[in-house]
Amino acid sequence: MRKIVKKELVTLEEFIIETQNQFPEATGDLSQLLRDLALAGKIIGQEINRTIIRDPKNPAGFKETPQERIDRLENFASKQLTFALRRSGIVNQIVTEESEKPLQVDKNGQYVVILDPLDGTFNIEINASIGTIFSIYRRVTERGSEPSEKDILQPGLQQIASGYIMYGSSVMLVFSTEGLGVNLFTLDESLGEFFLAIENIKIPKNGNIFSLNTSYYQGWNEAVKKYYAILRGEQGDGNISYRYIGSLVADVHRTLLEGGIFLFPASTYYPKGKLKLMYQCNPLAFLVEQAGGRASSSAKRILNMKPEALDQTISVMMGSVQNVLDAEKIIRD
Ligand code: P6P
């Protein structure tokens, strides 16, 4: 992987131009989509900060219940992302977790964008990081033809790009396109610029952090309980630590940077798992694999799964290759 830009401070715009020049066949379309997502991310981040600054527990300036606050921010994020993505004229359909049906944008558009506009929003009360998750596909039907579900229900392997925008102590944009690796940008709010912070993230082959919501223990099958018993034993030896934030973007971000494994197994509470294949698992699995990690569901590669429905949920494990292989072996056996 050639170092993209030799300067110390690299803006998102410079990075996009440099990488686009690396791919002569690049049309600049994907670059435009990334610019649009980054713009929406800046605006959403500002609205989240505005909300938190006014006393997150009881923001007098807003006079709203926690649920009203969550709804306001999720709708705001959805609107900003849709508005930003419609400008380019190259998007055929936008699918967001909140909307009943896909938004038809441009019949001649070449791309489908699948979004979880703001995930983990209940964490806003405690100012934990929350995030926008995005997934970009090329349509499989003819340009100009009627929009089709075939363009949406594609296996995750067909993604041409995916990523997330994390709203935390700083706004971070993490994305990957095939062959470009995973790159992390942090927003300098005083300049309104995203700067390249970590280039070509590689997830450690083996990590010592495991992350899952153990309150579902009673609902797990015997294999998952056995795996957890092993992890807990190792934790007792001080070989492994337990971390769980309960905000998917934050938990996967930590796993990307520090290694280890994140799991959300199926249980009697969520028989088919809780996390959404199209909105959450595919985009994050793409990133984890581009960073040299592994992402599976019942020991099957997530990116190979043929989606059955837009709101399909699956069990998930993703992270360092060795940790995931160890888990698969126990759960498969
Ligand atoms: P639990 C948030 O709604 C979310 O979808 C993810 O961000 C997070 O990983 C998961 O739910 C947390 O679920 O049941 O552990 O609180």
Tab-separated table of C-alpha atoms and ligand atoms in Angstrom:
chain	number	residue	atom	x	y	z
A	1	MET	CA	0.000	0.000	0.000
A	2	ARG	CA	1.798	3.133	-1.242
A	3	LYS	CA	1.678	5.969	1.299
A	4	ILE	CA	-1.104	8.149	-0.057
A	5	VAL	CA	0.179	11.614	0.707
A	6	LYS	CA	3.621	12.542	2.024
A	7	LYS	CA	2.593	15.647	3.979
A	8	GLU	CA	1.965	15.713	7.737
A	9	LEU	CA	-1.493	17.307	7.605
A	10	VAL	CA	-3.713	15.719	4.966
A	11	THR	CA	-7.279	16.894	4.565
A	12	LEU	CA	-10.061	14.548	3.483
A	13	GLU	CA	-10.254	16.481	0.220
A	14	GLU	CA	-6.533	15.993	-0.501
A	15	PHE	CA	-6.821	12.320	0.394
A	16	ILE	CA	-9.789	11.874	-1.934
A	17	ILE	CA	-8.018	13.606	-4.822
A	18	GLU	CA	-4.766	11.681	-4.236
A	19	THR	CA	-6.512	8.299	-4.074
A	20	GLN	CA	-8.751	9.094	-7.034
A	21	ASN	CA	-5.581	9.816	-9.068
A	22	GLN	CA	-4.358	6.347	-8.027
A	23	PHE	CA	-7.325	4.744	-9.767
A	24	PRO	CA	-7.347	6.077	-13.379
A	25	GLU	CA	-10.698	4.425	-14.005
A	26	ALA	CA	-12.191	6.363	-11.081
A	27	THR	CA	-15.081	8.520	-12.242
A	28	GLY	CA	-15.040	10.736	-9.176
A	29	ASP	CA	-18.523	9.532	-8.248
A	30	LEU	CA	-17.440	7.733	-5.102
A	31	SER	CA	-15.366	10.753	-4.105
A	32	GLN	CA	-18.471	12.899	-4.391
A	33	LEU	CA	-20.472	10.523	-2.189
A	34	LEU	CA	-17.749	10.596	0.468
A	35	ARG	CA	-17.696	14.403	0.375
A	36	ASP	CA	-21.474	14.469	0.786
A	37	LEU	CA	-21.393	12.044	3.729
A	38	ALA	CA	-18.607	14.055	5.378
A	39	LEU	CA	-20.628	17.277	5.010
A	40	ALA	CA	-23.684	15.641	6.602
A	41	GLY	CA	-21.440	14.305	9.378
A	42	LYS	CA	-20.229	17.794	10.251
A	43	ILE	CA	-23.783	19.117	10.465
A	44	ILE	CA	-25.058	16.155	12.500
A	45	GLY	CA	-22.094	16.405	14.866
A	46	GLN	CA	-22.866	20.068	15.464
A	47	GLU	CA	-26.527	19.302	16.286
A	48	ILE	CA	-25.514	16.542	18.706
A	49	ASN	CA	-23.080	18.881	20.461
A	50	ARG	CA	-25.758	21.593	20.620
A	51	THR	CA	-28.104	19.073	22.256
A	52	ILE	CA	-25.565	17.780	24.774
A	53	ILE	CA	-24.230	21.211	25.710
A	54	ARG	CA	-27.675	22.228	26.981
A	55	ASP	CA	-27.675	19.845	29.996
A	56	PRO	CA	-28.200	16.385	28.426
A	57	LYS	CA	-30.405	15.264	31.327
A	58	ASN	CA	-32.831	18.140	31.077
A	59	PRO	CA	-31.960	20.423	28.162
A	60	ALA	CA	-34.060	23.436	29.120
A	61	GLY	CA	-33.527	24.879	25.686
A	62	PHE	CA	-35.311	21.923	24.136
A	63	LYS	CA	-38.029	21.006	26.705
A	64	GLU	CA	-38.206	17.438	25.329
A	65	THR	CA	-38.330	13.953	26.849
A	66	PRO	CA	-35.360	11.622	26.260
A	67	GLN	CA	-37.356	9.746	23.602
A	68	GLU	CA	-38.317	13.007	21.884
A	69	ARG	CA	-34.629	13.955	21.885
A	70	ILE	CA	-33.648	10.611	20.337
A	71	ASP	CA	-36.386	10.931	17.684
A	72	ARG	CA	-35.384	14.537	16.899
A	73	LEU	CA	-31.719	13.631	16.422
A	74	GLU	CA	-32.441	10.490	14.375
A	75	ASN	CA	-34.800	12.415	12.092
A	76	PHE	CA	-32.299	15.276	11.845
A	77	ALA	CA	-29.495	12.878	10.888
A	78	SER	CA	-31.680	11.110	8.334
A	79	LYS	CA	-32.706	14.418	6.734
A	80	GLN	CA	-29.150	15.799	6.576
A	81	LEU	CA	-27.748	12.616	5.039
A	82	THR	CA	-30.565	12.374	2.500
A	83	PHE	CA	-30.252	16.074	1.605
A	84	ALA	CA	-26.464	15.812	1.151
A	85	LEU	CA	-26.644	12.621	-0.926
A	86	ARG	CA	-29.401	13.890	-3.242
A	87	ARG	CA	-27.285	16.823	-4.457
A	88	SER	CA	-24.905	14.682	-6.499
A	89	GLY	CA	-27.431	13.300	-9.018
A	90	ILE	CA	-25.560	9.970	-8.978
A	91	VAL	CA	-27.630	8.196	-6.315
A	92	ASN	CA	-30.458	5.923	-7.440
A	93	GLN	CA	-31.907	4.936	-4.058
A	94	ILE	CA	-31.291	5.885	-0.433
A	95	VAL	CA	-32.381	3.354	2.169
A	96	THR	CA	-32.414	4.422	5.826
A	97	GLU	CA	-33.327	2.277	8.823
A	98	GLU	CA	-35.958	4.812	9.877
A	99	SER	CA	-37.818	5.077	6.568
A	100	GLU	CA	-40.612	2.651	5.634
A	101	LYS	CA	-39.463	2.311	2.052
A	102	PRO	CA	-36.415	3.231	-0.026
A	103	LEU	CA	-36.200	6.834	-1.257
A	104	GLN	CA	-36.070	6.935	-5.059
A	105	VAL	CA	-33.621	9.726	-5.974
A	106	ASP	CA	-32.349	9.659	-9.590
A	107	LYS	CA	-33.496	7.062	-12.113
A	108	ASN	CA	-30.144	7.444	-13.862
A	109	GLY	CA	-28.236	7.271	-10.595
A	110	GLN	CA	-25.658	4.510	-10.396
A	111	TYR	CA	-25.406	4.028	-6.613
A	112	VAL	CA	-27.507	2.759	-3.741
A	113	VAL	CA	-26.672	4.107	-0.277
A	114	ILE	CA	-27.867	2.196	2.791
A	115	LEU	CA	-27.760	4.123	6.063
A	116	ASP	CA	-28.231	3.730	9.768
A	117	PRO	CA	-28.470	7.512	10.219
A	118	LEU	CA	-27.793	7.565	13.957
A	119	ASP	CA	-27.178	4.323	15.832
A	120	GLY	CA	-27.004	3.981	19.604
A	121	THR	CA	-28.776	7.285	20.128
A	122	PHE	CA	-29.982	6.362	23.633
A	123	ASN	CA	-26.311	6.759	24.653
A	124	ILE	CA	-26.604	10.487	24.116
A	125	GLU	CA	-27.791	10.807	27.740
A	126	ILE	CA	-24.354	9.720	28.955
A	127	ASN	CA	-22.415	11.383	26.128
A	128	ALA	CA	-21.102	8.034	24.902
A	129	SER	CA	-20.085	7.940	21.256
A	130	ILE	CA	-22.880	7.277	18.738
A	131	GLY	CA	-22.639	6.949	15.006
A	132	THR	CA	-23.843	7.051	11.430
A	133	ILE	CA	-23.170	3.810	9.526
A	134	PHE	CA	-23.137	3.821	5.696
A	135	SER	CA	-22.869	1.289	2.937
A	136	ILE	CA	-22.502	2.053	-0.801
A	137	TYR	CA	-23.406	-0.370	-3.628
A	138	ARG	CA	-23.521	-0.012	-7.411
A	139	ARG	CA	-26.991	-0.791	-8.751
A	140	VAL	CA	-27.266	-4.079	-10.640
A	141	THR	CA	-30.208	-2.988	-12.825
A	142	GLU	CA	-29.943	-0.845	-15.965
A	143	ARG	CA	-29.571	2.913	-15.433
A	144	GLY	CA	-32.865	4.632	-16.165
A	145	SER	CA	-34.859	1.507	-15.292
A	146	GLU	CA	-37.405	1.406	-12.487
A	147	PRO	CA	-35.797	1.152	-9.025
A	148	SER	CA	-35.625	-2.439	-7.867
A	149	GLU	CA	-35.142	-4.285	-4.596
A	150	LYS	CA	-32.456	-6.278	-6.453
A	151	ASP	CA	-30.276	-3.176	-6.258
A	152	ILE	CA	-30.647	-3.118	-2.478
A	153	LEU	CA	-30.591	-6.744	-1.309
A	154	GLN	CA	-27.024	-7.410	-2.478
A	155	PRO	CA	-24.458	-9.474	-0.514
A	156	GLY	CA	-22.088	-7.310	1.541
A	157	LEU	CA	-19.216	-8.392	-0.701
A	158	GLN	CA	-20.727	-6.163	-3.418
A	159	GLN	CA	-20.168	-3.001	-1.380
A	160	ILE	CA	-17.863	-0.542	-3.128
A	161	ALA	CA	-17.407	1.428	0.086
A	162	SER	CA	-18.587	1.473	3.681
A	163	GLY	CA	-17.820	3.287	6.873
A	164	TYR	CA	-19.072	5.215	9.851
A	165	ILE	CA	-19.050	8.698	11.304
A	166	MET	CA	-18.591	8.560	15.064
A	167	TYR	CA	-19.814	11.473	17.192
A	168	GLY	CA	-17.784	11.441	20.388
A	169	SER	CA	-15.005	13.485	21.979
A	170	SER	CA	-14.313	14.396	18.363
A	171	VAL	CA	-16.160	13.609	15.142
A	172	MET	CA	-14.362	10.807	13.294
A	173	LEU	CA	-14.936	9.520	9.772
A	174	VAL	CA	-13.718	5.975	9.114
A	175	PHE	CA	-14.223	4.487	5.665
A	176	SER	CA	-12.862	1.982	3.228
A	177	THR	CA	-13.213	1.310	-0.471
A	178	GLU	CA	-11.989	-1.893	-2.112
A	179	GLY	CA	-8.204	-1.852	-2.266
A	180	LEU	CA	-7.820	1.388	-0.333
A	181	GLY	CA	-7.670	-0.031	3.183
A	182	VAL	CA	-9.391	1.589	6.163
A	183	ASN	CA	-8.620	5.244	6.860
A	184	LEU	CA	-9.536	7.380	9.858
A	185	PHE	CA	-10.137	11.148	9.711
A	186	THR	CA	-10.804	13.441	12.656
A	187	LEU	CA	-12.751	16.680	12.342
A	188	ASP	CA	-10.992	19.887	13.369
A	189	GLU	CA	-14.118	21.857	14.226
A	190	SER	CA	-12.286	25.179	14.311
A	191	LEU	CA	-11.404	24.717	10.628
A	192	GLY	CA	-14.363	22.524	9.626
A	193	GLU	CA	-11.886	20.125	8.019
A	194	PHE	CA	-11.454	16.366	8.382
A	195	PHE	CA	-7.739	15.489	8.687
A	196	LEU	CA	-6.219	12.042	8.066
A	197	ALA	CA	-5.335	10.675	11.509
A	198	ILE	CA	-4.636	6.968	10.889
A	199	GLU	CA	-3.904	5.604	7.407
A	200	ASN	CA	-4.548	1.992	6.393
A	201	ILE	CA	-5.701	0.689	9.788
A	202	LYS	CA	-4.711	-2.968	10.353
A	203	ILE	CA	-6.540	-4.789	13.125
A	204	PRO	CA	-4.152	-6.827	15.362
A	205	LYS	CA	-4.171	-10.546	14.418
A	206	ASN	CA	-4.969	-11.422	18.018
A	207	GLY	CA	-6.426	-9.144	20.669
A	208	ASN	CA	-7.069	-9.338	24.400
A	209	ILE	CA	-10.442	-7.586	24.635
A	210	PHE	CA	-13.807	-9.277	24.304
A	211	SER	CA	-17.043	-7.343	23.989
A	212	LEU	CA	-20.625	-8.610	24.296
A	213	ASN	CA	-23.685	-7.922	26.414
A	214	THR	CA	-23.499	-10.617	29.079
A	215	SER	CA	-26.947	-9.732	30.448
A	216	TYR	CA	-28.301	-12.096	27.758
A	217	TYR	CA	-26.360	-15.034	29.245
A	218	GLN	CA	-29.463	-17.027	30.203
A	219	GLY	CA	-30.710	-16.778	26.629
A	220	TRP	CA	-27.532	-18.016	24.918
A	221	ASN	CA	-27.136	-21.553	23.571
A	222	GLU	CA	-24.681	-23.954	25.237
A	223	ALA	CA	-21.909	-23.258	22.724
A	224	VAL	CA	-21.937	-19.515	23.399
A	225	LYS	CA	-22.034	-20.156	27.163
A	226	LYS	CA	-19.013	-22.466	26.785
A	227	TYR	CA	-17.124	-19.823	24.798
A	228	TYR	CA	-17.969	-17.200	27.422
A	229	ALA	CA	-16.768	-19.512	30.214
A	230	ILE	CA	-13.395	-19.786	28.433
A	231	LEU	CA	-13.183	-15.995	28.000
A	232	ARG	CA	-14.098	-15.467	31.652
A	233	GLY	CA	-11.444	-17.969	32.671
A	234	GLU	CA	-8.820	-16.140	30.627
A	235	GLN	CA	-10.057	-12.870	32.088
A	236	GLY	CA	-9.424	-14.384	35.523
A	237	ASP	CA	-5.836	-15.047	34.415
A	238	GLY	CA	-5.543	-11.415	33.402
A	239	ASN	CA	-5.035	-12.522	29.802
A	240	ILE	CA	-8.104	-10.787	28.449
A	241	SER	CA	-10.254	-7.787	29.353
A	242	TYR	CA	-13.981	-7.230	29.015
A	243	ARG	CA	-15.317	-3.998	27.476
A	244	TYR	CA	-18.867	-3.269	26.335
A	245	ILE	CA	-20.165	0.230	25.538
A	246	GLY	CA	-23.494	-0.791	24.021
A	247	SER	CA	-23.010	1.565	21.083
A	248	LEU	CA	-22.127	-0.499	18.023
A	249	VAL	CA	-19.951	2.082	16.283
A	250	ALA	CA	-17.946	2.698	19.480
A	251	ASP	CA	-17.518	-1.017	20.244
A	252	VAL	CA	-16.419	-1.834	16.687
A	253	HIS	CA	-14.171	1.257	16.536
A	254	ARG	CA	-12.314	0.070	19.651
A	255	THR	CA	-12.059	-3.443	18.186
A	256	LEU	CA	-10.652	-2.072	14.904
A	257	LEU	CA	-7.980	-0.070	16.703
A	258	GLU	CA	-7.137	-2.360	19.637
A	259	GLY	CA	-8.099	-5.821	18.353
A	260	GLY	CA	-10.063	-8.527	20.148
A	261	ILE	CA	-13.603	-9.627	19.405
A	262	PHE	CA	-17.070	-8.055	19.421
A	263	LEU	CA	-20.025	-10.421	19.568
A	264	PHE	CA	-23.782	-10.119	19.537
A	265	PRO	CA	-24.937	-13.755	19.589
A	266	ALA	CA	-28.476	-14.902	18.953
A	267	SER	CA	-30.392	-15.661	22.152
A	268	THR	CA	-33.903	-16.486	23.314
A	269	TYR	CA	-34.393	-12.704	23.545
A	270	TYR	CA	-33.186	-12.197	19.951
A	271	PRO	CA	-33.546	-15.618	18.255
A	272	LYS	CA	-32.128	-14.290	14.973
A	273	GLY	CA	-29.738	-11.828	16.597
A	274	LYS	CA	-30.364	-8.119	17.171
A	275	LEU	CA	-28.057	-6.374	14.712
A	276	LYS	CA	-29.271	-5.566	11.186
A	277	LEU	CA	-27.439	-7.300	8.316
A	278	MET	CA	-27.872	-4.508	5.753
A	279	TYR	CA	-27.631	-1.397	7.965
A	280	GLN	CA	-25.035	-2.475	10.547
A	281	CYS	CA	-23.322	-5.824	9.928
A	282	ASN	CA	-22.424	-5.602	6.234
A	283	PRO	CA	-20.818	-2.126	6.371
A	284	LEU	CA	-18.866	-2.946	9.541
A	285	ALA	CA	-17.884	-6.422	8.315
A	286	PHE	CA	-16.511	-4.835	5.129
A	287	LEU	CA	-14.385	-2.425	7.202
A	288	VAL	CA	-13.148	-5.170	9.548
A	289	GLU	CA	-12.120	-7.379	6.604
A	290	GLN	CA	-10.455	-4.465	4.778
A	291	ALA	CA	-8.462	-3.943	8.007
A	292	GLY	CA	-7.379	-7.601	7.939
A	293	GLY	CA	-9.942	-8.885	10.442
A	294	ARG	CA	-12.752	-11.456	10.218
A	295	ALA	CA	-16.534	-11.087	10.496
A	296	SER	CA	-18.911	-14.035	10.692
A	297	SER	CA	-22.407	-15.119	11.672
A	298	SER	CA	-22.775	-18.719	12.907
A	299	ALA	CA	-19.298	-19.348	11.446
A	300	LYS	CA	-20.413	-18.120	7.986
A	301	ARG	CA	-18.727	-15.099	6.377
A	302	ILE	CA	-21.158	-12.167	6.765
A	303	LEU	CA	-20.170	-10.568	3.453
A	304	ASN	CA	-21.179	-13.730	1.558
A	305	MET	CA	-24.688	-13.852	3.027
A	306	LYS	CA	-27.522	-13.378	0.508
A	307	PRO	CA	-29.878	-10.911	2.214
A	308	GLU	CA	-33.477	-12.114	2.562
A	309	ALA	CA	-35.038	-8.865	3.808
A	310	LEU	CA	-34.007	-5.284	4.436
A	311	ASP	CA	-34.578	-5.521	8.193
A	312	GLN	CA	-32.995	-8.977	8.512
A	313	THR	CA	-31.061	-9.455	11.756
A	314	ILE	CA	-28.190	-11.901	12.322
A	315	SER	CA	-25.900	-13.106	15.097
A	316	VAL	CA	-22.492	-11.436	14.795
A	317	MET	CA	-18.897	-11.854	15.755
A	318	MET	CA	-16.147	-9.669	14.321
A	319	GLY	CA	-12.621	-8.558	15.112
A	320	SER	CA	-9.127	-10.017	15.168
A	321	VAL	CA	-8.775	-13.062	12.927
A	322	GLN	CA	-7.451	-15.391	15.635
A	323	ASN	CA	-10.060	-14.393	18.203
A	324	VAL	CA	-12.899	-14.907	15.718
A	325	LEU	CA	-11.482	-18.250	14.483
A	326	ASP	CA	-11.218	-19.465	18.108
A	327	ALA	CA	-14.826	-18.434	18.737
A	328	GLU	CA	-16.053	-20.045	15.501
A	329	LYS	CA	-14.344	-23.307	16.378
A	330	ILE	CA	-16.026	-23.536	19.773
A	331	ILE	CA	-19.411	-22.379	18.537
A	332	ARG	CA	-19.261	-24.643	15.442
A	333	ASP	CA	-18.096	-27.690	17.448
B	1	P6P	P1	-28.002	-3.977	23.871
B	1	P6P	C1	-28.144	0.337	19.480
B	1	P6P	O1	-29.534	0.373	19.376
B	1	P6P	C2	-27.674	-1.016	19.026
B	1	P6P	O2	-28.313	-1.395	17.854
B	1	P6P	C3	-26.173	-0.996	18.793
B	1	P6P	O3	-25.659	0.290	18.723
B	1	P6P	C4	-25.610	-1.726	19.987
B	1	P6P	O4	-24.506	-2.526	19.632
B	1	P6P	C5	-26.764	-2.614	20.456
B	1	P6P	O5	-27.961	-1.984	20.027
B	1	P6P	C6	-26.766	-2.700	21.961
B	1	P6P	O6	-27.820	-3.572	22.320
B	1	P6P	O7	-29.177	-4.933	23.845
B	1	P6P	O8	-26.702	-4.636	24.287
B	1	P6P	O9	-28.265	-2.693	24.593
